[in-house]
Every structure is written in C-alpha cells, then in structure tokens.
Amino acid sequence: QVQLVESGGGLVQAGGSLKLSCAARTTVSIHEMGWFRQTPGKEREMVAIKDREGTAFYADSVKGRFTLSRDIFKNTVTLQMNNLKPEDTGIYYCNADLGLRVNSDFWGRGTQVTVSS
C-alpha cells in the first residue's frame, strides 16, 4: 500500500548537519509520518514524527537540534539534523503510519548516518 523512498544520510563530523528526505508512494491517507532510528546496542526508537494536523513529536535527545518538515500533499517528510553528535550514529528509517488497527505501519529500507567525533 505504501512504498517509502529515502535519501540523504552519510558521514559527518560532530557538530555538522545532515538532511534526510523520504517520499511516500501511495494512494491512501497517511496519519503520521516521520523517522525512527536504530543505534548500536539499542532498539529502534522514534526520532521525530508529525501527524496530518502538523503536530510534531520529538525524542528528548534531539529536541532543539532536529526539525521535521512534512508536506501532506506531496507525501514527503524531511528531517534536518543540526549539531549532530556521535550518539546520533545509526540507521534511520522512514515510517508511515496509516492510523489503522492492523497493517498500519510501513517502513523504508533505512539509511546510514555516521557522526565521527
């Protein structure tokens, strides 16, 4: 139902910036869209998501550094990451949640973000 195409990521020094983009190919309405990440030794965690009304939710660890933008008409999200830290290193996954009881979540393949100290 939903195909997510991610771009961005890469290698950056601590204090630097990166931008991640994700486009959803779908004909259904997406309730929430955003990014999760899996860092070494940890489970996948929410980084930033935004609902259709524009309300954004951020992980405490990224507040003030990351900004999520969403275009509900183009079905895209962009995560601007500033002042990156080595602990931000991980695989970032785009997520689309249809808000359904079952079969609601769709994931991108993931993109690597590496922050060197």
PDB file of C-alpha atoms in Angstrom:
ATOM      1  CA  GLN A   1       0.000   0.000   0.000  1.00  0.00           C
ATOM      2  CA  VAL A   2       2.830   2.392   0.850  1.00  0.00           C
ATOM      3  CA  GLN A   3       6.306   2.465  -0.631  1.00  0.00           C
ATOM      4  CA  LEU A   4       8.806   4.729   1.104  1.00  0.00           C
ATOM      5  CA  VAL A   5      11.834   6.062  -0.748  1.00  0.00           C
ATOM      6  CA  GLU A   6      14.572   7.552   1.435  1.00  0.00           C
ATOM      7  CA  SER A   7      17.508   9.762   0.543  1.00  0.00           C
ATOM      8  CA  GLY A   8      20.225  11.523   2.452  1.00  0.00           C
ATOM      9  CA  GLY A   9      22.415  10.339   5.270  1.00  0.00           C
ATOM     10  CA  GLY A  10      26.134   9.774   5.162  1.00  0.00           C
ATOM     11  CA  LEU A  11      29.207  10.639   7.192  1.00  0.00           C
ATOM     12  CA  VAL A  12      29.655  13.916   9.044  1.00  0.00           C
ATOM     13  CA  GLN A  13      31.823  15.253  11.847  1.00  0.00           C
ATOM     14  CA  ALA A  14      30.341  16.068  15.216  1.00  0.00           C
ATOM     15  CA  GLY A  15      28.669  19.461  15.137  1.00  0.00           C
ATOM     16  CA  GLY A  16      27.812  19.114  11.480  1.00  0.00           C
ATOM     17  CA  SER A  17      24.465  18.820   9.708  1.00  0.00           C
ATOM     18  CA  LEU A  18      22.666  16.339   7.505  1.00  0.00           C
ATOM     19  CA  LYS A  19      19.263  16.189   5.883  1.00  0.00           C
ATOM     20  CA  LEU A  20      17.144  13.094   5.370  1.00  0.00           C
ATOM     21  CA  SER A  21      14.247  13.007   2.946  1.00  0.00           C
ATOM     22  CA  CYS A  22      11.504  10.477   2.434  1.00  0.00           C
ATOM     23  CA  ALA A  23       8.786  10.271  -0.185  1.00  0.00           C
ATOM     24  CA  ALA A  24       5.770   8.001   0.120  1.00  0.00           C
ATOM     25  CA  ARG A  25       4.313   6.435  -2.973  1.00  0.00           C
ATOM     26  CA  THR A  26       0.730   5.666  -2.087  1.00  0.00           C
ATOM     27  CA  THR A  27      -2.884   6.477  -2.769  1.00  0.00           C
ATOM     28  CA  VAL A  28      -4.017   6.132   0.840  1.00  0.00           C
ATOM     29  CA  SER A  29      -4.065   8.774   3.547  1.00  0.00           C
ATOM     30  CA  ILE A  30      -1.110   8.744   5.929  1.00  0.00           C
ATOM     31  CA  HIS A  31      -1.870   9.637   9.544  1.00  0.00           C
ATOM     32  CA  GLU A  32       1.643  10.084  10.900  1.00  0.00           C
ATOM     33  CA  MET A  33       4.931  10.188   9.049  1.00  0.00           C
ATOM     34  CA  GLY A  34       8.459  10.593  10.266  1.00  0.00           C
ATOM     35  CA  TRP A  35      11.733   8.960  11.224  1.00  0.00           C
ATOM     36  CA  PHE A  36      12.918   6.273  13.604  1.00  0.00           C
ATOM     37  CA  ARG A  37      16.456   5.119  14.187  1.00  0.00           C
ATOM     38  CA  GLN A  38      18.335   2.108  15.421  1.00  0.00           C
ATOM     39  CA  THR A  39      21.603   2.876  17.136  1.00  0.00           C
ATOM     40  CA  PRO A  40      24.190   0.256  18.099  1.00  0.00           C
ATOM     41  CA  GLY A  41      23.083  -1.784  21.081  1.00  0.00           C
ATOM     42  CA  LYS A  42      19.644  -0.235  21.266  1.00  0.00           C
ATOM     43  CA  GLU A  43      16.186  -0.970  19.979  1.00  0.00           C
ATOM     44  CA  ARG A  44      14.589   1.089  17.250  1.00  0.00           C
ATOM     45  CA  GLU A  45      13.347   4.391  18.653  1.00  0.00           C
ATOM     46  CA  MET A  46      11.231   7.268  17.445  1.00  0.00           C
ATOM     47  CA  VAL A  47      13.229  10.326  16.396  1.00  0.00           C
ATOM     48  CA  ALA A  48      10.559  12.647  15.039  1.00  0.00           C
ATOM     49  CA  ILE A  49       7.057  12.222  13.662  1.00  0.00           C
ATOM     50  CA  LYS A  50       4.345  14.577  12.524  1.00  0.00           C
ATOM     51  CA  ASP A  51       0.619  13.978  12.165  1.00  0.00           C
ATOM     52  CA  ARG A  52      -1.691  15.317   9.467  1.00  0.00           C
ATOM     53  CA  GLU A  53      -2.620  18.299  11.630  1.00  0.00           C
ATOM     54  CA  GLY A  54       1.023  19.331  11.808  1.00  0.00           C
ATOM     55  CA  THR A  55       1.694  18.354  15.403  1.00  0.00           C
ATOM     56  CA  ALA A  56       5.266  17.165  15.763  1.00  0.00           C
ATOM     57  CA  PHE A  57       6.752  14.829  18.340  1.00  0.00           C
ATOM     58  CA  TYR A  58      10.470  14.612  19.001  1.00  0.00           C
ATOM     59  CA  ALA A  59      12.673  12.352  21.062  1.00  0.00           C
ATOM     60  CA  ASP A  60      14.089  14.276  24.015  1.00  0.00           C
ATOM     61  CA  SER A  61      17.611  13.593  22.781  1.00  0.00           C
ATOM     62  CA  VAL A  62      17.059  15.512  19.524  1.00  0.00           C
ATOM     63  CA  LYS A  63      14.869  18.406  20.650  1.00  0.00           C
ATOM     64  CA  GLY A  64      16.380  21.720  19.624  1.00  0.00           C
ATOM     65  CA  ARG A  65      18.700  20.075  17.099  1.00  0.00           C
ATOM     66  CA  PHE A  66      16.441  18.237  14.651  1.00  0.00           C
ATOM     67  CA  THR A  67      13.497  19.677  12.720  1.00  0.00           C
ATOM     68  CA  LEU A  68      10.902  17.630  10.869  1.00  0.00           C
ATOM     69  CA  SER A  69       9.003  19.069   7.950  1.00  0.00           C
ATOM     70  CA  ARG A  70       6.085  17.359   6.290  1.00  0.00           C
ATOM     71  CA  ASP A  71       4.197  18.066   3.085  1.00  0.00           C
ATOM     72  CA  ILE A  72       0.935  16.145   3.290  1.00  0.00           C
ATOM     73  CA  PHE A  73       0.057  16.883  -0.333  1.00  0.00           C
ATOM     74  CA  LYS A  74       3.355  15.589  -1.703  1.00  0.00           C
ATOM     75  CA  ASN A  75       3.564  12.854   0.944  1.00  0.00           C
ATOM     76  CA  THR A  76       7.095  13.801   1.891  1.00  0.00           C
ATOM     77  CA  VAL A  77       8.994  14.371   5.104  1.00  0.00           C
ATOM     78  CA  THR A  78      12.373  15.985   5.603  1.00  0.00           C
ATOM     79  CA  LEU A  79      14.475  15.717   8.728  1.00  0.00           C
ATOM     80  CA  GLN A  80      17.015  18.493   9.144  1.00  0.00           C
ATOM     81  CA  MET A  81      19.631  17.374  11.642  1.00  0.00           C
ATOM     82  CA  ASN A  82      21.936  20.012  13.106  1.00  0.00           C
ATOM     83  CA  ASN A  83      24.648  19.882  15.728  1.00  0.00           C
ATOM     84  CA  LEU A  84      24.994  16.160  15.224  1.00  0.00           C
ATOM     85  CA  LYS A  85      26.604  14.076  17.936  1.00  0.00           C
ATOM     86  CA  PRO A  86      28.386  10.709  17.758  1.00  0.00           C
ATOM     87  CA  GLU A  87      25.465   9.150  19.643  1.00  0.00           C
ATOM     88  CA  ASP A  88      23.219  10.057  16.706  1.00  0.00           C
ATOM     89  CA  THR A  89      25.036   7.425  14.660  1.00  0.00           C
ATOM     90  CA  GLY A  90      22.722   4.695  13.439  1.00  0.00           C
ATOM     91  CA  ILE A  91      20.377   3.534  10.737  1.00  0.00           C
ATOM     92  CA  TYR A  92      17.484   5.915  10.163  1.00  0.00           C
ATOM     93  CA  TYR A  93      14.179   4.533   8.919  1.00  0.00           C
ATOM     94  CA  CYS A  94      11.329   6.468   7.388  1.00  0.00           C
ATOM     95  CA  ASN A  95       7.944   5.466   8.776  1.00  0.00           C
ATOM     96  CA  ALA A  96       4.383   5.963   7.597  1.00  0.00           C
ATOM     97  CA  ASP A  97       1.516   5.114   9.924  1.00  0.00           C
ATOM     98  CA  LEU A  98      -1.928   4.885   8.391  1.00  0.00           C
ATOM     99  CA  GLY A  99      -3.628   5.022  11.779  1.00  0.00           C
ATOM    100  CA  LEU A 100      -5.361   1.689  11.298  1.00  0.00           C
ATOM    101  CA  ARG A 101      -5.830  -1.111  13.812  1.00  0.00           C
ATOM    102  CA  VAL A 102      -3.848  -3.606  11.729  1.00  0.00           C
ATOM    103  CA  ASN A 103      -1.309  -3.399   8.922  1.00  0.00           C
ATOM    104  CA  SER A 104      -0.826   0.246   9.704  1.00  0.00           C
ATOM    105  CA  ASP A 105       2.940   0.725   9.723  1.00  0.00           C
ATOM    106  CA  PHE A 106       5.204   0.898   6.692  1.00  0.00           C
ATOM    107  CA  TRP A 107       8.972   1.278   6.687  1.00  0.00           C
ATOM    108  CA  GLY A 108      11.700   2.413   4.381  1.00  0.00           C
ATOM    109  CA  ARG A 109      14.847   0.360   3.905  1.00  0.00           C
ATOM    110  CA  GLY A 110      16.894   2.627   6.140  1.00  0.00           C
ATOM    111  CA  THR A 111      19.787   4.980   5.565  1.00  0.00           C
ATOM    112  CA  GLN A 112      23.040   5.112   7.483  1.00  0.00           C
ATOM    113  CA  VAL A 113      24.031   8.188   9.457  1.00  0.00           C
ATOM    114  CA  THR A 114      27.535   8.218  10.910  1.00  0.00           C
ATOM    115  CA  VAL A 115      28.807  11.030  13.111  1.00  0.00           C
ATOM    116  CA  SER A 116      32.516  10.989  13.848  1.00  0.00           C
ATOM    117  CA  SER A 117      33.976  12.567  16.957  1.00  0.00           C
TER     118      SER A 117
END
